[in-house]
Coordinates of C-alpha atoms in Angstrom, one line a residue:
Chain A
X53 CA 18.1 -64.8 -15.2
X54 CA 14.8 -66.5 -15.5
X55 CA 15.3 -67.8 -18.9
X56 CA 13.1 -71.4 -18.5
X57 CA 16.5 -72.7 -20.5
X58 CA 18.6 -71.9 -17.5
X59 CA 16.4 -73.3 -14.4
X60 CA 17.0 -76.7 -13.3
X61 CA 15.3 -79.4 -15.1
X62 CA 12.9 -80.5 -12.7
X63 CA 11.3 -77.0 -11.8
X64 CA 11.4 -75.7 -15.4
X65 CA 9.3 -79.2 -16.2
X66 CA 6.5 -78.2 -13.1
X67 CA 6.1 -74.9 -14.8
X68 CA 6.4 -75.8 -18.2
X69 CA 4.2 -79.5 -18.5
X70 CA 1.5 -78.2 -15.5
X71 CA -1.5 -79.7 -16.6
X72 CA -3.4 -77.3 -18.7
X73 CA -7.0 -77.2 -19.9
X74 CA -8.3 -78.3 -23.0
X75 CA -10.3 -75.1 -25.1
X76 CA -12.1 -75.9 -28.3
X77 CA -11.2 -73.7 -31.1
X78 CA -12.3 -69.4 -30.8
X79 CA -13.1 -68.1 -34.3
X80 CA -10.7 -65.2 -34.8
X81 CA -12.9 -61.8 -34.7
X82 CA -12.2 -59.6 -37.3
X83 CA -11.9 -55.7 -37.1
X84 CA -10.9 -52.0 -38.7
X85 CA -7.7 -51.6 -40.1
X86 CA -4.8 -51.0 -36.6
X87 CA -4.9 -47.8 -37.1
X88 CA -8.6 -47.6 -36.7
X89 CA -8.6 -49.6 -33.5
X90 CA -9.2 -49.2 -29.7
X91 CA -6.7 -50.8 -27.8
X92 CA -6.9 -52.2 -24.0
X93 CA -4.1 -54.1 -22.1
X94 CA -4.7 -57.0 -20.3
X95 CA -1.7 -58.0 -17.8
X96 CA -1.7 -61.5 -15.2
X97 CA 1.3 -59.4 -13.5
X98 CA -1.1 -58.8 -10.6
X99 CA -0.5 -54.7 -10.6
X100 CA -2.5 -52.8 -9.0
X101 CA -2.6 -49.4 -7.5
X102 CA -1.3 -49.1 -4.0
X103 CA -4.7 -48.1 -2.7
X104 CA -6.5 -51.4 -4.2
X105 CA -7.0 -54.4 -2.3
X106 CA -4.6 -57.1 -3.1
X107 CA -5.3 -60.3 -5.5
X108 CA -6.7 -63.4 -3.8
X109 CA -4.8 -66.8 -4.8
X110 CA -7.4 -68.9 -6.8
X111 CA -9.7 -66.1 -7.0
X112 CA -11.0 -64.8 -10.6
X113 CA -10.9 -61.5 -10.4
X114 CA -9.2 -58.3 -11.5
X115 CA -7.9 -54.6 -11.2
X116 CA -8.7 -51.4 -13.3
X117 CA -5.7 -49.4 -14.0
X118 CA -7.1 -46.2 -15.5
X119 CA -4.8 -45.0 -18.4
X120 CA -4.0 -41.6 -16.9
X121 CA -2.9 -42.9 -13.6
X122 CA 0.9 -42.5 -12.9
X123 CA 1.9 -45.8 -13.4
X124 CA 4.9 -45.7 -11.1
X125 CA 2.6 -45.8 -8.4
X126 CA 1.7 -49.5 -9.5
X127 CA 2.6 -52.1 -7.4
X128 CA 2.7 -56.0 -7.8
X129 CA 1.0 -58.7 -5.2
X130 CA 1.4 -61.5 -7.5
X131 CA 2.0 -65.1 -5.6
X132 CA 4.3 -66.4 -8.1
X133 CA 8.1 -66.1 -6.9
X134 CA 9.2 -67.6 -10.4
X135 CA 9.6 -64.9 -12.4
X136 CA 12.1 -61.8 -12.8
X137 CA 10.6 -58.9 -11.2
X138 CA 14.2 -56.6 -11.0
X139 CA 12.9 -55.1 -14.5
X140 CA 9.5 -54.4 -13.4
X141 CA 11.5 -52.4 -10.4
X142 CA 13.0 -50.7 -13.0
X143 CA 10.4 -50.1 -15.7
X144 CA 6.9 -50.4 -15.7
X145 CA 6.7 -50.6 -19.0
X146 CA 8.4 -53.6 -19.4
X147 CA 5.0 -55.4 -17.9
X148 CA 2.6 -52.6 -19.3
X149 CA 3.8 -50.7 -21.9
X150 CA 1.1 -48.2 -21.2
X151 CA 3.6 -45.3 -22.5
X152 CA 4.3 -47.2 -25.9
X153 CA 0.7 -47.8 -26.5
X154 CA 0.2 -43.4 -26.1
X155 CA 3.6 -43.4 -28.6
X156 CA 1.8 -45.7 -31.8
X157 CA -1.2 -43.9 -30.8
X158 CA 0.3 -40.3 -31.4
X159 CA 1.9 -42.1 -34.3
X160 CA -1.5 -42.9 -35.8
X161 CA 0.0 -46.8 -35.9
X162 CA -3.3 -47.5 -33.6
X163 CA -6.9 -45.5 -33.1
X164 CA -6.8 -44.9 -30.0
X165 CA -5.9 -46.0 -26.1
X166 CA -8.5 -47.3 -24.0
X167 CA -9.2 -45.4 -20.7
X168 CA -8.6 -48.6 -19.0
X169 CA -6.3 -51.1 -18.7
X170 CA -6.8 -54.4 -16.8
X171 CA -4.8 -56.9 -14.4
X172 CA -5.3 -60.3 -13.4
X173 CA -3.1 -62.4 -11.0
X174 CA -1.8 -65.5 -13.1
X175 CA -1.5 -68.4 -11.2
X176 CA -5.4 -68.7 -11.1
X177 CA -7.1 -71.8 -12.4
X178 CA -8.3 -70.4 -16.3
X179 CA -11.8 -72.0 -14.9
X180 CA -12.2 -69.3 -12.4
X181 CA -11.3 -67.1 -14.9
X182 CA -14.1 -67.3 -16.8
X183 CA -17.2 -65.7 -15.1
X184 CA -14.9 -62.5 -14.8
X185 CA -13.4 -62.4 -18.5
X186 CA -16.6 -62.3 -19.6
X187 CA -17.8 -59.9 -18.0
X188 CA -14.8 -57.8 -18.4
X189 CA -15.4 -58.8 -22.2
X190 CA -19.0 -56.7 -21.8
X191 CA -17.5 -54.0 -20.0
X192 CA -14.7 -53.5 -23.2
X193 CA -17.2 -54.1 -26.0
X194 CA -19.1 -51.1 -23.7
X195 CA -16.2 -49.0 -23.8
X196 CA -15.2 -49.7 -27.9
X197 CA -12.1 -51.6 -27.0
X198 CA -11.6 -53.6 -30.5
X199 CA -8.1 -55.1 -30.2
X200 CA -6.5 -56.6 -26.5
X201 CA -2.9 -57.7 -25.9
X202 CA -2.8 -60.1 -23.1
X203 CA 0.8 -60.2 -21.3
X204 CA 1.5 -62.8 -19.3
X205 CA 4.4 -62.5 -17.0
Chain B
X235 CA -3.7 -65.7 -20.5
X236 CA -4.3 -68.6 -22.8
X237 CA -8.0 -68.8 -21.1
X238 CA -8.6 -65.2 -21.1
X239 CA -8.3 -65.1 -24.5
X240 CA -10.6 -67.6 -25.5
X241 CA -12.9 -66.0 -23.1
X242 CA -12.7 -62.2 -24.4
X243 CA -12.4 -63.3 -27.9
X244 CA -15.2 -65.7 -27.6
X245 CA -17.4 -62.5 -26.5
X246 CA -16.6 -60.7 -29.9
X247 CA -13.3 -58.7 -28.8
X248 CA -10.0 -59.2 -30.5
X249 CA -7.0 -60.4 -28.6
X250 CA -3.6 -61.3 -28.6
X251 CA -1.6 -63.1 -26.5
X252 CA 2.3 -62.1 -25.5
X253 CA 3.3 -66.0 -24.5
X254 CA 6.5 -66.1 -22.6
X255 CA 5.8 -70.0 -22.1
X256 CA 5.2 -71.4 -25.9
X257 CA 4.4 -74.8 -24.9
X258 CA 1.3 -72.9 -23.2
X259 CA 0.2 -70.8 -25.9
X260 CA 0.7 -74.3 -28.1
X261 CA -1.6 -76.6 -26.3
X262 CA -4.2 -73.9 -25.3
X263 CA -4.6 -72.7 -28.7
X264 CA -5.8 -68.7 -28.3
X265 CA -6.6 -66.9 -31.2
X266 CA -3.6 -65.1 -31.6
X267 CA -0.1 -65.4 -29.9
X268 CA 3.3 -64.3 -30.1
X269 CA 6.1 -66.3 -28.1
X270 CA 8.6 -63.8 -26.9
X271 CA 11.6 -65.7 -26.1
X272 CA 12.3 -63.6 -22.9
X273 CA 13.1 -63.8 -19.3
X274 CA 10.0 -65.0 -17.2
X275 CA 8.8 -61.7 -15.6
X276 CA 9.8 -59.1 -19.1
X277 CA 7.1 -60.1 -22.0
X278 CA 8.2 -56.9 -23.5
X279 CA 11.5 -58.2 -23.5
X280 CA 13.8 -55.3 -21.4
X281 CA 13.9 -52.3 -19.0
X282 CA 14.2 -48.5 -20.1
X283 CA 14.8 -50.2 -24.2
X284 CA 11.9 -48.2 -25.8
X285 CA 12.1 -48.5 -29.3
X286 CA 12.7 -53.0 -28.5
X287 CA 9.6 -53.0 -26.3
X288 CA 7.8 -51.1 -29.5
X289 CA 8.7 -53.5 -32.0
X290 CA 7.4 -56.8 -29.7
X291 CA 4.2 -54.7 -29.1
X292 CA 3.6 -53.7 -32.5
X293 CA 4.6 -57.3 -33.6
X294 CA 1.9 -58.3 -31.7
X295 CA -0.9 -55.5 -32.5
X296 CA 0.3 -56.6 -36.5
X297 CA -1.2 -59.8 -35.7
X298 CA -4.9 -58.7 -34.4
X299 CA -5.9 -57.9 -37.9
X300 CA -5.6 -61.5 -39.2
X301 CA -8.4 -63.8 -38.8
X302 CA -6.4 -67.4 -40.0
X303 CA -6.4 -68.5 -36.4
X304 CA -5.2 -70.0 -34.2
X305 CA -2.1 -68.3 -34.9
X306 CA 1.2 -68.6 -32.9
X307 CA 4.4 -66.8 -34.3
X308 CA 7.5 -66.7 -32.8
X309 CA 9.6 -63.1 -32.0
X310 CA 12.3 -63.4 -33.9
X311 CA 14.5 -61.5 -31.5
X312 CA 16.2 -61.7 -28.2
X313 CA 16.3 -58.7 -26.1
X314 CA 18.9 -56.1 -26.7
X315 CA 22.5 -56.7 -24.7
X316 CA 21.8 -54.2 -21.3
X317 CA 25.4 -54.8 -20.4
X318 CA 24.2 -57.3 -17.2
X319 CA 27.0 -59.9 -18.1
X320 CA 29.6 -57.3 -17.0
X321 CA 27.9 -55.7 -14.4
X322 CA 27.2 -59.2 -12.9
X323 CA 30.9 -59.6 -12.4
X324 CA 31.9 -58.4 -9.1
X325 CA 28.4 -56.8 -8.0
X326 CA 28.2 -56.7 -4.1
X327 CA 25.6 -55.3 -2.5
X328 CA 26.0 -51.9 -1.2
X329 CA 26.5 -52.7 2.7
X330 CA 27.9 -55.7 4.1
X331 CA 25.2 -57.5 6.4
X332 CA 25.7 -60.2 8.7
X333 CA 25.1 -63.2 6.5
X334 CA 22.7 -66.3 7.2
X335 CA 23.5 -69.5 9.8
X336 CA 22.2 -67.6 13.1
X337 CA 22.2 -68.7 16.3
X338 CA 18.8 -70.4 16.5
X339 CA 19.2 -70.5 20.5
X340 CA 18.3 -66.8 20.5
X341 CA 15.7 -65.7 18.9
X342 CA 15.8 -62.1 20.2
X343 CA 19.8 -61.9 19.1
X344 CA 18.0 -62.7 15.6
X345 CA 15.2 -60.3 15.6
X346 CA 17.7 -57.9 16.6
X347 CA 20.0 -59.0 13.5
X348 CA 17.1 -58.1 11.1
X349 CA 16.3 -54.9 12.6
X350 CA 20.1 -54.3 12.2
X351 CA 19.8 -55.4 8.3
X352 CA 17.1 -53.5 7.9
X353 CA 18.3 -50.3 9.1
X354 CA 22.0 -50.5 7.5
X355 CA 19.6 -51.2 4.4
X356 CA 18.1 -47.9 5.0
X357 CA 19.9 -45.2 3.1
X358 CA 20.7 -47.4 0.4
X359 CA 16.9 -47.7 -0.1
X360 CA 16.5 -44.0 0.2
X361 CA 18.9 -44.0 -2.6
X362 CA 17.1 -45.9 -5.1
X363 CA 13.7 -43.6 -4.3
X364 CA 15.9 -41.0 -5.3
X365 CA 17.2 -42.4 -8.4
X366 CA 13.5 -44.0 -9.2
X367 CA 12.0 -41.0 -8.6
X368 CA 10.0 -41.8 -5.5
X369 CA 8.8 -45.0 -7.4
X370 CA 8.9 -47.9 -4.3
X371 CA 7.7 -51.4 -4.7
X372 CA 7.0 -52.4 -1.3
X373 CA 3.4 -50.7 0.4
X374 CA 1.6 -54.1 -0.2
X375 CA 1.0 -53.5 3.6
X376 CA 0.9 -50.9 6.0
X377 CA 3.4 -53.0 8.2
X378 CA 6.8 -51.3 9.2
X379 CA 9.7 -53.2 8.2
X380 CA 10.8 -53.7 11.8
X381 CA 6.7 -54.9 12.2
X382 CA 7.2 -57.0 9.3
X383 CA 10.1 -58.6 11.2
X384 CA 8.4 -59.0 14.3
X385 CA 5.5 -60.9 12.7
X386 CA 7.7 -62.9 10.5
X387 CA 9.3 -64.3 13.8
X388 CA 6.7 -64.4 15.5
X389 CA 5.3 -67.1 13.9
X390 CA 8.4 -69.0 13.6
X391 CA 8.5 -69.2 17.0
X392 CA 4.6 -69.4 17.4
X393 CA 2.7 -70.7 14.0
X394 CA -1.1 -70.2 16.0
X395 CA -0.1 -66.4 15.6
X396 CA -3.2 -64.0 14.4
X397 CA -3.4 -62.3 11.1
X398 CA -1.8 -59.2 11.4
X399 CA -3.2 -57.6 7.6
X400 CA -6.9 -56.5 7.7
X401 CA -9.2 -58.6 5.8
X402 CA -6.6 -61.3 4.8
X403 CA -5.9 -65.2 6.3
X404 CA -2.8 -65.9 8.1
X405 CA -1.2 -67.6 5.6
X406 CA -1.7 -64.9 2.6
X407 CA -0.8 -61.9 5.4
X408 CA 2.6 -63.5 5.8
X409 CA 3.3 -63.7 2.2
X410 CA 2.1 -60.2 1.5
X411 CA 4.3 -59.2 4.9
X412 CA 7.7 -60.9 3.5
X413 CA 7.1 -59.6 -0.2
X414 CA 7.0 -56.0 1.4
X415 CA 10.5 -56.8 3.4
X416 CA 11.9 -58.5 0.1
X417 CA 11.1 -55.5 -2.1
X418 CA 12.7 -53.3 0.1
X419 CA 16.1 -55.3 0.2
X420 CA 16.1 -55.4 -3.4
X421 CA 15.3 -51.9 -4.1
X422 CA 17.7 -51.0 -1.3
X423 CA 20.9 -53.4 -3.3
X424 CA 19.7 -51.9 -6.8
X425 CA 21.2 -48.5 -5.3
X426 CA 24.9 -49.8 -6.8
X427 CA 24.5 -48.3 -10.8
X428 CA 24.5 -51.2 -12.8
X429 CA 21.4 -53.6 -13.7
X430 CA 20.6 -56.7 -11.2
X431 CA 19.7 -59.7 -12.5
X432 CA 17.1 -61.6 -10.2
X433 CA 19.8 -64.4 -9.8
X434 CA 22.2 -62.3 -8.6
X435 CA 19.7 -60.3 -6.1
X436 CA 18.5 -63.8 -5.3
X437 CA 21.5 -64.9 -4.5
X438 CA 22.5 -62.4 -2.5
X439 CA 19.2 -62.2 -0.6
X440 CA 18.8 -66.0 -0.5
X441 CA 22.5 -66.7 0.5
X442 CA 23.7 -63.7 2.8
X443 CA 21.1 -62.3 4.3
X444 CA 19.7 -62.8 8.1
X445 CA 16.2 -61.9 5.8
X446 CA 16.7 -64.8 3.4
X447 CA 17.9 -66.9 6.0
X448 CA 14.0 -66.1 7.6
X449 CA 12.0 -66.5 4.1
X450 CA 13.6 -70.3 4.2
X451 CA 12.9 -71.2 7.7
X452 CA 9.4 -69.8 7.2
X453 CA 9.6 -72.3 4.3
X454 CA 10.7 -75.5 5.8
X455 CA 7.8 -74.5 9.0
X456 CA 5.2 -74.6 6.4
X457 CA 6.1 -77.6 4.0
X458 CA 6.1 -79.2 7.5
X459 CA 3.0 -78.2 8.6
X460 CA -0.3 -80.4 8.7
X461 CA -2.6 -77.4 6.6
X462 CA -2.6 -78.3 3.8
X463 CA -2.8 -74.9 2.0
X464 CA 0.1 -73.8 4.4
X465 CA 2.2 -76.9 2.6
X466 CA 1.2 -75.2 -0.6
X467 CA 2.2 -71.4 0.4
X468 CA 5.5 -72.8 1.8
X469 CA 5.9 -74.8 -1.6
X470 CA 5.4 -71.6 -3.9
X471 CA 5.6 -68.9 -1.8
X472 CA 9.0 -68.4 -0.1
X473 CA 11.8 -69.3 -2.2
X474 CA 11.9 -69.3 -6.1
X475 CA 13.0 -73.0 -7.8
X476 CA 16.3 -71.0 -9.0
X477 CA 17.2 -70.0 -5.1
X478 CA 16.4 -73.7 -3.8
X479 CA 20.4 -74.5 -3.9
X480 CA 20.2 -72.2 -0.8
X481 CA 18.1 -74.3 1.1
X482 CA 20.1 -76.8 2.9
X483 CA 18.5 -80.5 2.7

């Protein structure tokens, strides 16, 4: 298991008191009512499609993953060997729950899906993040994403 | 993902965050986050459990229509019991390799002992595609495993070895090289029914296996090394904090 709980002090403490930077405060945006909303996933699982170029330690960047795609066909370069990736081998949706996002949507618990969703490679300064985000940020007010999860891995 | 919040919220979009690491999520202060008190690696908490992975994600979509940030709440559940503490007990991977400790005096007796690992391996991982439905994890290069192998020793016999993965450094080739021949072992011993937990594959991969035996010499040539970002790669790259009791000090 890679419950932080269970590693040995000294590696749980790098990972969990790594030096971190300092934001001030975002206002919270407000939206529609769930079920009126556009939703977009953003993973730092560093999937991508086989066919895509892999992520770049230290780089800012990131992969589309197009919401039609079959998502078994994703695979994972992230650097990190610190986290469980046996139920990622398993399920896919365990790291993008692309398939449970179609379910609420058919439910009418969201609006919509977005066409695409989005993956980083954690383990990248949040500084060389930034340019990127905020351009993603254009490209999903573009596309009338108004909600995003973020799932970290 | 506390950064990319601020960032993509800060341009108008709503977010949430799924924080697996609530000290994080607590001193980076995104709008919105959840702490999901999972495994590192799950932040929808388990494999093939549906209706749990709903609840954390519509816990978490729940929270994009307040505006009271920063907010951080805490998933009051732990994932649902898989049945891993009894399938733990006794699991042993599917073939019987030849174990770690080689003879370092012959290098081409080890080669040959990965090749042989890698090809009693081989049904077991045709197996798994079966069972996964042709999903494989490994493809992060066009390498053969036996090619991976070769490369893999050849620089621990040779560290001014070239780049063998178009368009990437040596250092980031090799990683992307052994993370193709680790995938395949693991999806090979995840043939035996029954869920693997990392530790366990990690133990066995770390502990008997010619292959893990390779990922922690590649280690110790690296932290050894005078490039610096080859210190760093053999620092985080190689062998995961919880597999470290396999490396012999």
């Amino acid at each position: 298991m890679v419950y932080l709980d269970e590693m040995p002090e000294g590696p749980r403490n790098m990972i969990v008191n790594q030096e971190l930077p300092d934001y001030e405060e975002t206002r919270c945006v407000g939206g529609p009512p769930l079920s009126d909303r556009k939703i977009a996933i953003v993973t730092t699982a560093g999937l991508h499609r086989r066919e895509d170029k892999h992520f770049t330690p230290g780089v800012g960047e990131y992969r589309i993953i197009p919401n039609e795609i079959d998502m078994d066909e994703l695979i994972m370069s992230h650097v990190s060997t610190n986290f469980d990736r046996t139920g990622f081998y398993q399920d896919v949706n365990l790291v993008l729950p692309v398939e449970r996002l179609k379910e609420l949507s058919t439910e009418g618990q969201i609006g919509e899906l977005s066409e695409y969703h989005y993956s980083f490679m954690g383990a990248t300064p949040p500084a060389a993040l930034a340019a990127v985000a905020e351009d993603l940020a254009k490209t999903l007010q573009n596309d009338g994403v108004n909600g995003v999860v973020l799932a970290g891995v | 993902m506390g950064g990319l919040a601020h960032y993509i919220e800060g341009a108008g979009i709503p977010t949430v965050v799924i924080s697996l690491i609530r000290r994080h999520t607590e001193v980076m202060k995104p709008p919105r986050g959840l702490f999901v008190p999972f495994e590192l690696g799950r932040p929808f908490g388990a494999a093939n459990e549906p209706n749990f992975q709903r609840r954390v994600l519509l816990d978490a979509l729940k929270m994009l229509e307040r505006t009271d940030g920063p907010i951080l709440e805490d998933f009051p559940d732990t994932p649902p019991d898989t049945g891993i503490a009894e399938d733990i007990t006794g699991w042993t991977c599917p073939v019987t390799l030849n174990g770690p400790n080689p003879d370092l005096s012959d290098m081409a007796k080890i080669i040959l002992g990965l090749k042989q690992e890698v090809a009693l391996l081989a049904p077991w991982y045709d197996e798994t595609l079966k069972t996964m439905k042709g999903r494989r994890l490994d493809g992060l290069t066009t390498l053969s495993k036996e090619g991976i192998v070769d490369f893999l020793m050849a620089f621990v016999e040779d560290q001014s070895v070239a780049s063998i993965v178009e368009g990437e450094n040596l250092i980031r080739s090799l990683k992307l090289a052994a993370d193709d021949l680790r995938h395949y072992y693991y999806q090979a011993a995840m043939a035996k029914p029954g869920i693997k937990s990392d530790v366990e594959l990690g133990d066995w991969f770390y502990g008997e296996t010619l292959a893990g035996w390779l990922f922690i010499k590649i280690r110790d040539i690296m932290l050894n090394s005078d490039d610096k970002d080859m210190k760093v790669a053999g620092r985080t790259n190689y062998v995961p904090n919880a597999m470290l009791k396999h490396v012999v000090q």
